[in-house]
Amino acid sequence: MEAPIINSLCNGNKRFRDIERSIPGITTRMLSRELKEMEANQLLKRTVTADTPVSVEYTVTDYCQSFGEIILEMIKWVSSTGKRSGGNTPLKPRSLDLPGKAAQKAYAQMRGNG
């Protein structure tokens, strides 16, 4: 379930409710548990601002963003075979699914737009 959360964060959703609304079917409990686990694994940073009311924001870490290029290479490898597992539809990587600007830039270069 981490990929949809990372995707949501990379698309600008920083607050719990915004992340929750952007992922169809996720429960509040499941999102809370996943965010805690991702923070423990240093994939995201939780920032609490002592305003009134208290504000909590989540952002992806550099460590998390470093996976973007790896994910892109995996998608390119699968696409080069021309098939998904058990099917015959080629995969088409979408930049919104990849964390970090480096991966989006690499995707644009792959498409010839960068």
Coordinates of N, CA and C in Angstrom, one line a residue:
M1 N 0.8 -1.2 0.0 CA 0.0 0.0 0.0 C 0.9 1.3 0.0
E2 N 2.2 1.1 0.1 CA 3.0 2.3 0.2 C 3.1 3.1 -1.1
A3 N 3.0 2.4 -2.3 CA 3.1 3.1 -3.6 C 2.0 4.2 -3.7
P4 N 0.7 3.9 -3.5 CA -0.3 5.0 -3.6 C 0.0 6.1 -2.6
I5 N 0.5 5.9 -1.5 CA 0.8 6.9 -0.5 C 1.9 7.8 -1.0
I6 N 3.0 7.1 -1.5 CA 4.1 7.9 -2.1 C 3.7 8.7 -3.3
N7 N 2.8 8.1 -4.1 CA 2.3 8.8 -5.3 C 1.5 10.0 -4.8
S8 N 0.7 9.9 -3.8 CA -0.1 11.0 -3.3 C 0.8 12.1 -2.8
L9 N 1.8 11.8 -2.0 CA 2.7 12.7 -1.5 C 3.5 13.5 -2.6
C10 N 3.9 12.7 -3.6 CA 4.6 13.3 -4.7 C 3.7 14.2 -5.6
N11 N 2.4 14.0 -5.4 CA 1.5 14.9 -6.2 C 1.0 16.1 -5.3
G12 N 1.7 16.3 -4.2 CA 1.4 17.5 -3.4 C 0.5 17.4 -2.2
N13 N 0.0 16.2 -2.0 CA -0.8 16.0 -0.8 C 0.1 15.8 0.4
K14 N -0.1 16.7 1.4 CA 0.8 16.6 2.6 C 0.1 16.3 3.9
R15 N -1.2 16.6 3.9 CA -1.9 16.4 5.2 C -2.7 15.1 5.1
F16 N -2.9 14.6 6.3 CA -3.5 13.2 6.4 C -4.8 13.1 5.6
R17 N -5.7 14.0 5.8 CA -7.0 14.0 5.1 C -6.9 14.1 3.6
D18 N -6.0 14.9 3.1 CA -5.7 15.1 1.7 C -5.2 13.8 1.1
I19 N -4.3 13.1 1.8 CA -3.7 11.8 1.4 C -4.8 10.8 1.3
E20 N -5.6 10.8 2.4 CA -6.7 9.8 2.5 C -7.7 10.0 1.4
R21 N -8.1 11.2 1.1 CA -9.1 11.5 0.0 C -8.5 11.1 -1.4
S22 N -7.2 11.1 -1.5 CA -6.6 10.8 -2.8 C -6.5 9.4 -3.1
I23 N -6.7 8.5 -2.1 CA -6.5 7.1 -2.3 C -7.9 6.4 -2.1
P24 N -8.5 6.0 -3.2 CA -9.8 5.3 -3.1 C -9.7 4.0 -2.3
G25 N -10.7 3.8 -1.4 CA -10.8 2.6 -0.6 C -9.9 2.5 0.6
I26 N -9.0 3.4 0.9 CA -8.1 3.3 2.0 C -8.9 3.7 3.3
T27 N -8.8 3.0 4.4 CA -9.4 3.4 5.6 C -8.5 4.3 6.4
T28 N -9.1 5.1 7.3 CA -8.3 5.9 8.2 C -7.3 5.1 9.0
R29 N -7.7 4.0 9.5 CA -6.9 3.1 10.3 C -5.7 2.6 9.5
M30 N -6.0 2.2 8.2 CA -4.9 1.6 7.4 C -3.9 2.7 7.0
L31 N -4.4 3.9 6.7 CA -3.5 5.0 6.3 C -2.6 5.4 7.5
S32 N -3.2 5.5 8.7 CA -2.5 5.8 9.9 C -1.4 4.8 10.1
R33 N -1.7 3.5 10.0 CA -0.7 2.4 10.3 C 0.4 2.5 9.2
E34 N 0.0 2.7 7.9 CA 1.0 2.7 6.9 C 2.0 4.0 7.0
L35 N 1.4 5.1 7.4 CA 2.2 6.3 7.6 C 3.2 6.1 8.7
K36 N 2.8 5.5 9.8 CA 3.7 5.2 10.9 C 4.8 4.3 10.5
E37 N 4.5 3.3 9.8 CA 5.5 2.3 9.3 C 6.4 2.9 8.3
M38 N 5.9 3.8 7.4 CA 6.8 4.4 6.4 C 7.7 5.4 7.1
E39 N 7.2 6.1 8.2 CA 8.1 7.0 8.9 C 9.2 6.2 9.6
A40 N 8.8 5.1 10.2 CA 9.8 4.2 10.9 C 10.9 3.7 9.9
N41 N 10.5 3.5 8.7 CA 11.4 3.0 7.6 C 12.1 4.2 6.9
Q42 N 11.9 5.4 7.4 CA 12.6 6.6 6.8 C 12.2 6.9 5.4
L43 N 11.0 6.5 5.0 CA 10.5 6.8 3.6 C 9.8 8.1 3.6
L44 N 9.3 8.6 4.8 CA 8.7 9.9 4.8 C 9.0 10.6 6.1
K45 N 8.8 11.9 6.1 CA 9.0 12.7 7.3 C 7.7 13.3 7.8
R46 N 7.5 13.2 9.1 CA 6.3 13.8 9.7 C 6.7 15.0 10.4
T47 N 6.0 16.1 10.1 CA 6.4 17.4 10.7 C 5.1 18.0 11.4
V48 N 5.3 18.2 12.7 CA 4.2 18.8 13.5 C 4.5 20.2 13.8
T49 N 3.5 21.1 13.4 CA 3.7 22.6 13.6 C 2.8 22.9 14.8
A50 N 3.3 23.6 15.8 CA 2.6 23.9 17.0 C 1.7 25.1 16.8
D51 N 1.0 25.2 15.8 CA 0.0 26.2 15.6 C -1.3 25.9 16.3
T52 N -2.3 26.7 16.3 CA -3.6 26.4 16.8 C -4.6 26.4 15.7
P53 N -5.1 25.3 15.2 CA -4.9 24.0 15.7 C -3.5 23.4 15.2
V54 N -3.1 22.3 15.8 CA -1.8 21.7 15.5 C -1.9 21.2 14.0
S55 N -0.8 21.4 13.3 CA -0.8 21.0 11.9 C 0.2 19.9 11.7
V56 N -0.1 18.8 11.0 CA 0.8 17.7 10.8 C 0.9 17.5 9.3
E57 N 2.1 17.5 8.8 CA 2.4 17.3 7.3 C 3.4 16.2 7.1
Y58 N 3.2 15.5 6.0 CA 4.0 14.4 5.6 C 4.7 14.8 4.3
T59 N 6.0 14.4 4.2 CA 6.8 14.6 3.0 C 7.7 13.4 2.8
V60 N 7.9 13.1 1.5 CA 8.8 12.0 1.2 C 10.3 12.4 1.5
T61 N 11.1 11.5 1.9 CA 12.5 11.8 2.2 C 13.3 11.6 1.0
D62 N 14.6 12.1 1.0 CA 15.5 11.9 -0.1 C 15.7 10.4 -0.3
Y63 N 15.7 9.6 0.7 CA 15.9 8.2 0.6 C 14.7 7.6 -0.2
C64 N 13.5 8.0 0.1 CA 12.3 7.5 -0.7 C 12.4 8.0 -2.2
Q65 N 12.8 9.2 -2.4 CA 12.9 9.7 -3.8 C 14.0 9.0 -4.5
S66 N 15.0 8.4 -3.8 CA 16.1 7.7 -4.5 C 15.6 6.5 -5.2
F67 N 14.4 6.0 -4.9 CA 13.9 4.8 -5.5 C 13.3 5.1 -6.8
G68 N 13.0 6.3 -7.1 CA 12.3 6.7 -8.4 C 13.0 6.2 -9.6
E69 N 14.3 6.3 -9.7 CA 15.0 5.8 -10.9 C 15.0 4.3 -11.0
I70 N 15.1 3.6 -9.8 CA 15.1 2.2 -9.8 C 13.7 1.7 -10.3
I71 N 12.6 2.3 -9.9 CA 11.3 1.9 -10.3 C 11.2 2.2 -11.8
L72 N 11.7 3.3 -12.3 CA 11.6 3.6 -13.7 C 12.3 2.5 -14.5
E73 N 13.5 2.1 -14.1 CA 14.3 1.1 -14.8 C 13.5 -0.3 -14.8
M74 N 12.9 -0.6 -13.7 CA 12.1 -1.8 -13.7 C 10.9 -1.7 -14.6
I75 N 10.2 -0.6 -14.7 CA 9.1 -0.4 -15.7 C 9.7 -0.6 -17.1
K76 N 10.8 0.1 -17.4 CA 11.4 0.0 -18.7 C 11.7 -1.5 -19.1
W77 N 12.3 -2.2 -18.1 CA 12.6 -3.6 -18.4 C 11.4 -4.4 -18.7
V78 N 10.3 -4.3 -17.9 CA 9.1 -5.0 -18.1 C 8.5 -4.6 -19.5
S79 N 8.6 -3.3 -19.8 CA 8.0 -2.8 -21.1 C 8.8 -3.4 -22.3
S80 N 10.1 -3.6 -22.1 CA 10.9 -4.1 -23.2 C 10.5 -5.5 -23.5
T81 N 10.0 -6.2 -22.6 CA 9.5 -7.6 -22.9 C 8.2 -7.6 -23.6
G82 N 7.5 -6.5 -23.6 CA 6.2 -6.3 -24.3 C 5.1 -7.0 -23.7
K83 N 5.3 -7.6 -22.5 CA 4.1 -8.3 -21.9 C 4.1 -8.0 -20.4
R84 N 2.9 -8.0 -19.8 CA 2.8 -8.1 -18.4 C 2.8 -9.6 -18.0
S85 N 2.9 -9.8 -16.8 CA 2.9 -11.2 -16.3 C 1.5 -11.8 -16.6
G86 N 1.4 -12.8 -17.5 CA 0.2 -13.4 -17.8 C -0.6 -12.7 -18.8
G87 N -0.2 -11.6 -19.4 CA -1.0 -10.9 -20.4 C -0.1 -10.5 -21.6
N88 N -0.7 -9.7 -22.4 CA 0.1 -9.2 -23.6 C 0.0 -7.7 -23.8
T89 N -0.4 -7.0 -22.7 CA -0.5 -5.5 -22.8 C 0.8 -4.9 -22.3
P90 N 1.5 -4.1 -23.1 CA 2.7 -3.5 -22.7 C 2.5 -2.5 -21.6
L91 N 3.4 -2.4 -20.6 CA 3.3 -1.4 -19.5 C 3.7 0.0 -20.1
K92 N 3.0 1.0 -19.6 CA 3.4 2.3 -20.0 C 3.6 3.1 -18.7
P93 N 4.9 3.5 -18.4 CA 5.2 4.2 -17.2 C 4.5 5.6 -17.2
R94 N 4.0 6.0 -16.1 CA 3.4 7.3 -15.9 C 4.2 8.0 -14.9
S95 N 4.6 9.2 -15.2 CA 5.5 10.0 -14.3 C 4.8 10.2 -12.9
L96 N 3.5 10.3 -12.9 CA 2.8 10.6 -11.6 C 3.0 9.4 -10.6
D97 N 3.3 8.2 -11.1 CA 3.5 7.1 -10.3 C 4.9 7.0 -9.7
L98 N 5.8 7.8 -10.2 CA 7.2 7.7 -9.8 C 7.5 8.8 -8.8
P99 N 8.2 8.4 -7.7 CA 8.5 9.4 -6.7 C 9.7 10.3 -7.2
G100 N 9.7 11.5 -6.9 CA 10.9 12.4 -7.2 C 11.0 12.9 -8.5
K101 N 11.6 14.1 -8.6 CA 11.8 14.8 -9.8 C 12.8 14.1 -10.7
A102 N 13.8 13.4 -10.2 CA 14.8 12.7 -11.0 C 14.1 11.6 -11.8
A103 N 13.2 10.9 -11.2 CA 12.5 9.9 -12.0 C 11.6 10.5 -13.1
Q104 N 10.9 11.6 -12.8 CA 10.1 12.2 -13.8 C 10.9 12.7 -14.9
K105 N 12.1 13.3 -14.6 CA 13.0 13.7 -15.6 C 13.5 12.6 -16.5
A106 N 13.9 11.5 -15.8 CA 14.3 10.3 -16.6 C 13.2 9.8 -17.5
Y107 N 12.0 9.8 -17.0 CA 10.9 9.3 -17.8 C 10.7 10.2 -19.0
A108 N 10.8 11.5 -18.8 CA 10.7 12.5 -20.0 C 11.8 12.2 -21.0
Q109 N 13.0 12.0 -20.5 CA 14.1 11.7 -21.4 C 13.9 10.4 -22.2
M110 N 13.3 9.4 -21.5 CA 13.0 8.1 -22.2 C 12.0 8.4 -23.3
R111 N 11.0 9.2 -23.1 CA 10.0 9.5 -24.1 C 10.5 10.5 -25.2
G112 N 11.7 11.0 -24.9 CA 12.3 12.0 -25.9 C 11.8 13.4 -25.7
N113 N 11.3 13.7 -24.5 CA 10.8 15.1 -24.2 C 11.8 15.8 -23.3
G114 N 12.9 15.2 -22.9 CA 13.7 15.9 -21.9 C 15.1 16.2 -22.4

